[in-house]
């Protein structure tokens, strides 16, 4: 009956998310709760995604006030909002065509906002210049990444394009690559050493695909997702040397740059390190770095705004990149406004600054406490081992599954850690992600959950997890 | 960091972009005169299909318009006081006002502390609460499911049922998207496969909205052109569809047929009979129908009505309604809302195989989710204030005013342009554009060709330089060989539109005389 059943192999080969089966189970559980079915919990805690608001973190007041005023400019006339909110909204509305957030924005982002983004980058990198012409804004950083990958991946070449990607790696990038028909070349992060990136492993990965595909790019995530590592300066230098030597385009996913908690960890951008290395590296290594309004303490995932900054990219190719962004990728205006606030927050002396500072500090304290608690609790429990979460939004501990459970999962045609997570939703009302979603060493299992939650939620998460694990291990002993 | 490095890091400004100039890759000389190494990503190593992407609506003529605006603002003298951008279907940019109720609800959703503010009406507040309750953590800043917020999809389904006189709509067939464009591109990604003569072919109308041609180019799909009939008010003729299809079958595997109704750039509103004919044709030829219906509320001409493909399909009985595969697209960018900047949209998919739906889910997951404010806005569009509710009166007043103004401007545009010798304009039955045919003198065609420009681009560029009016040449949308057109929006405020139309008239007369 259906004529439309032939699908391109690229799409067919894209991995289906493990999440789907977990989401289905969660929906069932939520419905049962609504119908009054008695369970050992009264609500489901969803920490599957890097979504702070979903987990209970409150939005930052300043950005929301600015958004409200931009949406409904009548608010500019009243005193309900502080003067700096109104001034900011007024300035941003003037940057919009027709003074409305409902108009299309210029192809690659509202120029005033690209300007602010470039100023933010320059300041962040201690003065390394950043130019708005090299910045493209899109509905989320993954959209920018997909556009850049689209330019890199040649579907007509006789040898397929390959991109080096970390294991573990968040799933969206992998699926994106597969959908384009690119070859994913995995390089394993070193879990025992805190998920560090080792150049020897990059070398091995590259060698393994000699003649099999044409590697063109290296994708790194710093701070890591799901790994939680914040790369050292030395490690970043090594990566830069590597891509230069091997002639690879460097894709640096830095969306978690504002989520750094480790006491000794410090985020330094790939661009900054590249600049510090000086010529010839600094004028030859081609780099795309990605950031987003979805992460950091603002956590505005639903607004969909991210950007890419391109460094040392061929100007003619830039024209085509610009073309791609302008044809397919208009970023929503509200998201761009959130990006502006992220890169240009209230400053000391501004009326909104005290509240902004307070909220930021509260979130920071919460997160620092959370990662500490996660590390201590999980590492004291039999069956878990967790590397320190220096940065990012997730914990990614190893879980030790009893052989009988692994067997049962395989019989059910499921990955063992997915099986574990399914049971966890049903029995403990906790929705997290299985490690197989991100890639892991053979015969190891992990779970990933978001650590950007209120403190008491984190306490509850750890309680449910450990209670469940004890029961689970007992059942399958 | 040394100065040399800083200099090298400044990218060359994009060369100004007329179609006659193309940047050539140059090897970079570094400060000490050494040739730097070749790049990894060059014009030769990059994905060749990306090079084929062109999008006239924001193409070279718009870039020149932006330059002119900058020059004007810097005090440069021009034969005009302002640049009028009548190239893009952006209502708010041209001064159209948003619907108050929508903006109130969205402001409340953004900053819920305003719920205690008595200046907001009660129905806006209850609507905002309902939307926030459907968002994770009661915040629009949470990701939604990739398919979109469930309660919004349910509301969309109810809207479609009401619109289509009760024809049932399953919310599971509704996918919220980042503007209709995202839905269209995703569907095309799903449809395109095969190699060589089995490569997927997609039928698109000429003239067309260039997103389609750009997407097909980027996907490496085969574009199959079917010509709309200008003499018959841009109608769609089945024999022409058949001709295009039969020829295409020789070199590709035609799988889909795209229709834009009401049309862009042509503005025609398809009759019910025509839609039935198209459905029959698609059924007979086993084609997937893509119905771009983003202008469904923009219908102006007497005797014209919007008939949704879905409704007509179901009214044709199970022989068609159970077999023809259809995707229809809608958006928050057009109609009376004009909220382009929200990137809100949805698609309804009929009769798609479940396995295929699973594949679609994968493609959607790469985008994570559509912008939540756009989803919230779509919820309000499909579920506006009802009679008796506090905001109803105002809503209806604003909606009616916007739509009737557009209708007036459509009429005005057609009338004025038809008074100009050498310009002939079909009635603007719907949508937001006029697409008049222009006669370009031979001498002008010759000069254009010598400059390496298409004649209508040459014409439009001259118009821009002399009047400040930015239009899009018909070549950006496709047109019959040897004919020339331009697309102009009807969106500028009425008084500005009158000035614009007069200037177009003057320019055309001057141009014709200059090249006679």
XYZ file of C-alpha atoms in Angstrom, chain B:
516
model
C 50.201 38.180 20.624
C 52.121 39.702 17.771
C 50.698 42.218 15.337
C 51.431 40.043 12.346
C 49.262 37.304 13.638
C 46.490 39.786 14.360
C 46.633 41.021 10.785
C 46.529 37.523 9.406
C 43.537 36.733 11.520
C 41.455 39.456 9.945
C 39.580 37.758 7.217
C 39.280 39.574 3.945
C 35.950 41.311 3.732
C 33.583 39.532 1.421
C 33.852 41.079 -2.000
C 30.770 42.981 -2.961
C 28.482 40.587 -4.578
C 27.149 41.245 -8.006
C 26.716 38.127 -10.033
C 29.486 39.172 -12.349
C 32.202 39.003 -9.747
C 33.386 35.827 -8.104
C 36.110 35.653 -5.478
C 38.980 33.528 -6.665
C 40.926 31.513 -4.176
C 44.234 33.252 -3.691
C 47.191 31.857 -1.937
C 47.893 33.829 1.175
C 51.155 35.592 1.554
C 52.146 35.715 5.162
C 53.981 38.630 6.706
C 57.446 37.337 5.853
C 56.561 36.667 2.222
C 56.374 32.886 2.501
C 53.514 31.094 0.775
C 51.301 29.499 3.375
C 50.272 25.914 2.983
C 47.117 24.900 1.168
C 44.078 24.558 3.323
C 42.222 21.384 4.221
C 38.897 22.930 3.253
C 39.057 24.521 -0.171
C 36.734 25.089 -3.046
C 38.001 21.834 -4.521
C 37.740 19.682 -1.420
C 34.428 21.022 -0.162
C 31.112 19.288 -0.736
C 30.291 20.099 -4.379
C 26.544 20.123 -3.819
C 26.851 23.046 -1.396
C 28.273 25.108 -4.262
C 25.005 24.699 -6.104
C 22.889 26.298 -3.395
C 21.405 29.605 -4.453
C 18.683 31.496 -2.718
C 17.572 34.517 -4.684
C 15.445 36.006 -1.909
C 18.582 36.816 0.040
C 21.002 36.751 -2.862
C 23.313 39.319 -4.454
C 20.658 41.974 -4.969
C 19.823 42.013 -1.280
C 23.481 42.236 -0.359
C 23.779 45.274 -2.612
C 20.667 46.766 -0.973
C 22.268 46.362 2.447
C 25.417 48.059 1.162
C 23.351 50.951 -0.158
C 21.630 51.304 3.185
C 24.984 51.542 4.849
C 26.184 54.092 2.313
C 23.044 56.167 2.873
C 23.521 56.070 6.620
C 27.099 57.236 6.139
C 25.770 60.293 4.309
C 26.509 59.273 0.732
C 24.234 61.001 -1.739
C 21.801 58.803 -3.621
C 18.843 59.426 -5.952
C 16.612 58.153 -3.146
C 16.156 58.810 0.556
C 15.704 55.226 1.647
C 16.059 51.664 0.509
C 12.720 49.866 0.376
C 13.199 46.141 0.810
C 10.277 44.680 -1.082
C 12.181 41.461 -1.627
C 11.322 39.342 1.368
C 7.951 38.288 2.768
C 8.610 39.902 6.127
C 5.516 41.730 7.319
C 6.869 43.121 10.572
C 9.915 44.547 8.860
C 7.473 46.585 6.801
C 5.607 47.858 9.829
C 2.817 45.321 10.256
C 1.854 45.120 13.924
C 1.853 41.846 15.846
C -1.332 40.446 17.356
C -1.472 41.882 20.879
C -2.880 38.759 22.505
C -0.097 36.572 21.140
C 2.618 38.885 22.405
C 0.963 39.203 25.814
C 0.817 35.441 26.268
C 4.401 34.996 25.122
C 5.627 37.756 27.446
C 3.840 36.052 30.321
C 5.399 32.723 29.328
C 8.853 34.306 29.223
C 8.612 36.032 32.585
C 5.831 34.412 34.647
C 6.215 36.987 37.422
C 4.058 39.144 35.138
C 1.133 36.859 35.949
C 0.563 39.072 38.961
C 0.370 42.152 36.744
C -3.212 43.367 36.422
C -2.625 45.024 33.035
C -2.598 41.612 31.367
C -6.038 40.135 30.554
C -7.162 37.001 32.321
C -7.434 34.881 29.227
C -3.833 35.685 28.285
C -2.774 34.601 31.743
C -4.657 31.327 31.704
C -3.289 30.588 28.256
C 0.251 31.270 29.426
C -0.214 28.947 32.399
C -1.499 26.221 30.147
C 1.507 26.546 27.858
C 3.994 26.650 30.723
C 2.452 23.543 32.267
C 3.240 21.681 29.084
C 6.904 22.744 29.192
C 9.568 20.887 31.135
C 10.231 22.627 34.434
C 7.451 25.068 33.471
C 9.948 26.930 31.339
C 10.121 27.728 27.635
C 13.848 27.214 28.070
C 13.486 23.431 28.283
C 13.913 21.181 25.307
C 10.613 19.816 24.070
C 10.278 16.380 22.508
C 11.678 16.395 18.950
C 8.220 16.064 17.463
C 7.054 19.074 19.468
C 5.080 19.657 22.666
C 2.260 17.112 22.789
C -0.500 19.490 23.860
C 0.442 21.864 21.041
C 0.239 19.044 18.532
C -3.184 18.180 19.894
C -4.295 21.780 19.487
C -2.946 21.831 15.942
C -4.913 18.663 15.208
C -8.110 20.255 16.511
C -7.495 23.337 14.401
C -7.046 21.236 11.288
C -10.246 19.344 12.039
C -12.190 22.578 12.445
C -10.634 24.103 9.360
C -11.398 21.027 7.298
C -15.034 20.683 8.332
C -14.528 17.739 10.649
C -12.068 15.612 8.670
C -10.241 13.797 11.482
C -6.658 14.690 12.320
C -4.391 12.485 14.432
C -1.977 14.492 16.611
C 0.640 11.793 16.028
C 0.727 12.889 12.399
C 1.623 16.415 13.428
C 5.281 17.414 13.599
C 6.220 20.858 14.846
C 9.141 22.343 12.929
C 11.539 25.300 12.916
C 9.495 27.245 10.381
C 7.874 25.449 7.475
C 11.237 25.475 5.663
C 12.686 23.031 8.186
C 9.792 20.630 7.631
C 10.104 20.886 3.863
C 13.864 20.281 3.883
C 13.498 17.355 6.299
C 10.842 15.714 4.126
C 13.021 16.155 1.067
C 15.948 14.579 2.932
C 13.711 11.635 3.658
C 12.553 11.342 0.061
C 15.839 11.662 -1.780
C 17.763 8.475 -2.548
C 19.030 6.351 -5.406
C 21.836 6.722 -7.941
C 22.086 7.653 -11.580
C 18.814 7.299 -13.445
C 17.190 6.087 -10.252
C 18.066 9.291 -8.424
C 14.971 10.844 -6.828
C 13.277 13.534 -8.895
C 11.026 16.132 -7.287
C 8.488 18.119 -9.274
C 8.360 21.802 -8.456
C 6.356 24.581 -10.005
C 8.026 27.222 -12.123
C 8.012 29.887 -10.840
C 8.816 28.510 -7.397
C 9.947 29.588 -3.976
C 13.709 29.081 -4.227
C 14.027 27.170 -0.977
C 12.909 24.126 -2.960
C 15.512 24.427 -5.680
C 18.194 25.187 -3.087
C 17.284 22.143 -1.019
C 17.158 19.895 -4.083
C 20.547 21.180 -5.222
C 22.044 20.623 -1.809
C 20.642 17.102 -1.598
C 21.778 16.250 -5.099
C 18.213 15.464 -6.096
C 16.826 15.997 -9.571
C 14.666 19.071 -9.989
C 11.709 18.450 -12.320
C 10.172 21.725 -13.490
C 6.489 22.042 -14.347
C 5.392 25.396 -15.668
C 2.436 27.292 -14.274
C 0.279 28.906 -16.919
C 0.790 32.660 -16.815
C -1.950 33.336 -19.371
C -4.454 31.557 -17.168
C -3.594 33.407 -13.994
C -0.746 31.021 -13.108
C -2.981 27.979 -13.026
C -1.684 24.465 -12.799
C -2.389 22.344 -15.876
C -2.422 18.573 -15.607
C -1.152 18.051 -19.165
C 1.873 20.149 -18.230
C 2.430 18.038 -15.116
C 2.203 14.939 -17.306
C 4.672 16.326 -19.817
C 7.184 17.202 -17.152
C 6.816 13.826 -15.476
C 7.062 11.750 -18.645
C 10.212 13.525 -19.751
C 11.743 13.236 -16.294
C 11.150 9.498 -16.126
C 13.856 9.098 -18.751
C 16.620 10.302 -16.471
C 15.472 10.048 -12.881
C 12.989 8.434 -10.512
C 10.247 10.998 -9.862
C 8.871 10.508 -6.348
C 7.320 13.741 -5.223
C 5.233 16.658 -6.379
C 5.438 20.005 -4.597
C 2.655 22.565 -4.731
C 2.528 25.953 -3.091
C -1.018 27.063 -2.450
C -1.661 29.981 -2.207
C 1.295 30.406 -4.542
C 4.647 32.018 -4.032
C 5.672 34.085 -5.983
C 2.569 33.922 -8.155
C -0.193 34.462 -5.610
C -2.648 32.139 -7.336
C -5.189 30.335 -5.187
C -5.920 26.893 -6.604
C -9.520 25.984 -7.275
C -10.997 22.936 -5.698
C -11.209 21.172 -9.055
C -7.562 21.806 -9.665
C -6.614 20.338 -6.312
C -8.704 17.247 -7.065
C -6.987 16.902 -10.430
C -3.580 17.129 -8.788
C -4.524 14.496 -6.226
C -5.744 12.181 -8.967
C -2.548 12.754 -10.868
C -0.399 12.028 -7.806
C -2.391 8.874 -7.099
C -2.121 7.646 -10.659
C 1.582 8.390 -10.945
C 2.388 7.286 -7.396
C 3.882 10.547 -6.259
C 4.304 11.872 -2.721
C 2.442 15.171 -2.439
C 4.040 18.099 -0.622
C 1.515 20.888 -0.076
C 3.063 24.145 1.096
C 0.082 25.989 2.562
C 1.790 28.691 4.639
C -0.323 31.434 3.077
C -3.633 29.724 3.829
C -5.146 32.807 5.492
C -3.883 35.140 2.800
C -6.710 34.879 0.286
C -8.005 38.139 -1.179
C -9.658 37.770 -4.539
C -13.421 37.485 -4.980
C -14.484 33.955 -5.571
C -11.220 32.492 -4.342
C -11.121 30.198 -1.375
C -8.424 28.219 0.331
C -9.050 24.476 0.081
C -6.596 22.376 2.021
C -5.170 19.422 0.191
C -6.007 17.251 3.167
C -9.668 18.184 3.120
C -10.064 17.666 -0.589
C -8.183 14.385 -0.351
C -10.536 13.022 2.275
C -13.603 14.272 0.484
C -12.538 12.285 -2.553
C -13.190 9.080 -0.660
C -11.109 6.147 0.581
C -9.757 5.255 -2.823
C -7.603 8.371 -2.477
C -7.685 9.245 1.206
C -6.281 5.858 2.195
C -3.558 5.727 -0.408
C -2.206 9.111 -1.407
C 0.755 10.095 0.742
C 0.687 13.751 1.628
C 2.652 16.220 3.741
C 1.159 19.660 4.279
C 3.083 22.561 5.762
C 2.066 25.627 7.741
C 3.979 28.366 9.524
C 3.713 31.280 11.944
C 5.641 33.505 9.526
C 2.831 34.563 7.187
C -0.973 34.963 7.230
C -2.029 37.645 9.676
C 0.630 36.916 12.293
C 3.749 37.590 10.244
C 5.957 36.270 13.053
C 8.892 35.160 10.883
C 11.432 35.626 13.661
C 9.898 32.904 15.809
C 10.638 30.109 13.375
C 7.352 28.362 14.157
C 5.764 25.790 11.891
C 4.235 22.362 11.566
C 3.692 19.623 9.049
C 0.879 17.098 8.900
C 1.792 13.777 7.348
C -0.906 11.539 5.911
C -0.579 7.861 5.042
C 3.101 7.558 5.803
C 4.392 4.063 6.471
C 5.282 3.551 10.151
C 8.790 2.409 9.350
C 9.307 5.563 7.370
C 8.003 7.585 10.297
C 10.698 5.974 12.424
C 13.289 7.193 9.946
C 11.746 10.669 10.049
C 12.078 10.635 13.826
C 15.821 10.074 13.463
C 16.182 13.091 11.169
C 14.208 15.276 13.551
C 16.259 14.217 16.555
C 19.376 15.744 14.991
C 17.762 19.165 15.431
C 16.880 18.273 19.032
C 13.669 20.292 19.028
C 11.999 23.268 17.356
C 12.144 26.605 19.201
C 9.703 26.464 22.079
C 8.446 30.071 21.761
C 7.573 29.229 18.141
C 5.663 26.178 19.339
C 3.858 28.300 21.921
C 3.000 30.835 19.244
C 1.686 28.122 16.940
C -0.496 26.962 19.804
C -2.029 30.420 19.992
C -2.450 30.665 16.216
C -4.408 27.413 16.058
C -6.306 28.222 19.199
C -6.985 31.971 19.168
C -9.339 33.898 21.497
C -12.952 32.790 21.228
C -16.113 34.915 21.289
C -16.888 35.843 24.857
C -13.273 35.820 25.984
C -11.803 39.150 27.123
C -9.268 39.391 24.290
C -11.599 38.322 21.508
C -12.795 41.708 20.303
C -9.341 43.125 20.008
C -7.997 39.993 18.378
C -10.664 39.938 15.673
C -10.221 43.654 15.037
C -6.459 43.303 14.588
C -6.711 40.187 12.459
C -9.376 41.636 10.195
C -7.519 44.912 9.792
C -4.301 43.184 8.802
C -5.928 40.860 6.311
C -8.139 43.509 4.748
C -5.204 45.882 4.383
C -3.290 43.149 2.602
C -6.271 42.572 0.317
C -6.394 46.261 -0.532
C -2.697 46.362 -1.239
C -2.959 43.292 -3.435
C -5.604 45.001 -5.499
C -3.741 48.292 -5.617
C -0.546 46.604 -6.760
C -2.264 44.753 -9.555
C -4.077 47.882 -10.684
C -1.103 50.224 -10.743
C 1.302 47.798 -12.342
C -1.178 47.041 -15.095
C -1.326 50.700 -16.072
C 2.350 50.611 -16.990
C 3.129 49.845 -20.583
C 5.497 46.897 -20.628
C 4.383 45.544 -17.282
C 1.550 43.082 -16.959
C 0.442 41.742 -13.636
C -1.865 38.813 -12.940
C -4.367 39.331 -10.137
C -2.762 38.815 -6.748
C -5.301 36.298 -5.532
C -3.455 35.469 -2.340
C -0.099 35.203 -0.532
C 2.068 38.321 -0.246
C 3.626 39.008 -3.613
C 3.060 40.207 -7.105
C 5.029 38.616 -9.914
C 4.477 40.859 -12.907
C 5.863 40.188 -16.334
C 8.135 42.891 -17.686
C 9.206 43.628 -21.216
C 12.918 44.293 -21.415
C 14.153 46.012 -24.598
C 16.617 44.143 -26.787
C 19.354 46.689 -26.168
C 19.076 46.137 -22.454
C 19.178 42.373 -22.873
C 22.318 42.775 -24.948
C 24.021 45.006 -22.404
C 23.070 42.647 -19.604
C 24.458 39.655 -21.452
C 27.696 41.492 -22.154
C 28.005 42.153 -18.447
C 27.365 38.497 -17.726
C 24.104 39.284 -15.974
C 20.683 37.863 -16.556
C 18.450 40.551 -18.085
C 15.986 40.718 -15.193
C 18.802 40.878 -12.661
C 20.281 43.704 -14.710
C 16.876 45.436 -14.629
C 16.403 44.945 -10.895
C 19.940 46.066 -10.074
C 19.387 49.241 -12.075
C 16.106 49.807 -10.316
C 17.822 49.381 -6.968
C 20.614 51.802 -7.777
C 18.237 54.430 -9.163
C 15.210 54.177 -6.880
C 16.382 52.310 -3.795
C 13.710 49.684 -4.340
C 14.895 46.133 -3.772
C 12.980 43.467 -5.664
C 13.904 39.949 -6.655
C 14.388 39.182 -10.352
C 12.129 36.495 -11.782
C 15.155 34.415 -12.714
C 15.513 33.692 -9.006
C 12.192 31.871 -9.083
C 12.255 30.416 -12.567
C 10.245 31.554 -15.560
C 9.552 30.493 -19.122
C 12.505 31.010 -21.441
C 12.498 34.472 -22.951
C 10.154 35.958 -20.356
C 11.172 38.251 -17.528
C 9.536 39.033 -14.234
C 10.230 40.444 -10.834
C 8.759 39.565 -7.461
C 7.643 42.381 -5.258
C 5.998 42.060 -1.870
C 2.738 43.845 -1.130
C 3.845 44.389 2.445
C 5.029 47.999 2.688
C 2.484 50.281 4.393
C -0.118 51.539 1.919
C 1.301 55.035 1.525
C 4.802 53.689 0.994
C 3.465 51.058 -1.369
C 1.859 53.773 -3.485
C 5.180 55.600 -3.681
C 6.949 52.360 -4.487
C 4.539 51.500 -7.278
C 4.858 54.986 -8.761
C 8.625 54.747 -8.647
C 8.505 51.354 -10.347
C 6.304 52.862 -13.006
C 8.660 55.800 -13.537
C 11.712 53.605 -13.572
C 10.218 51.194 -16.084
C 9.277 53.984 -18.441
C 12.711 55.555 -18.125
C 14.464 52.218 -18.573
C 12.398 51.310 -21.614
C 13.126 54.673 -23.179
C 16.827 54.527 -22.309
C 17.208 51.194 -24.079
C 14.870 51.782 -26.998
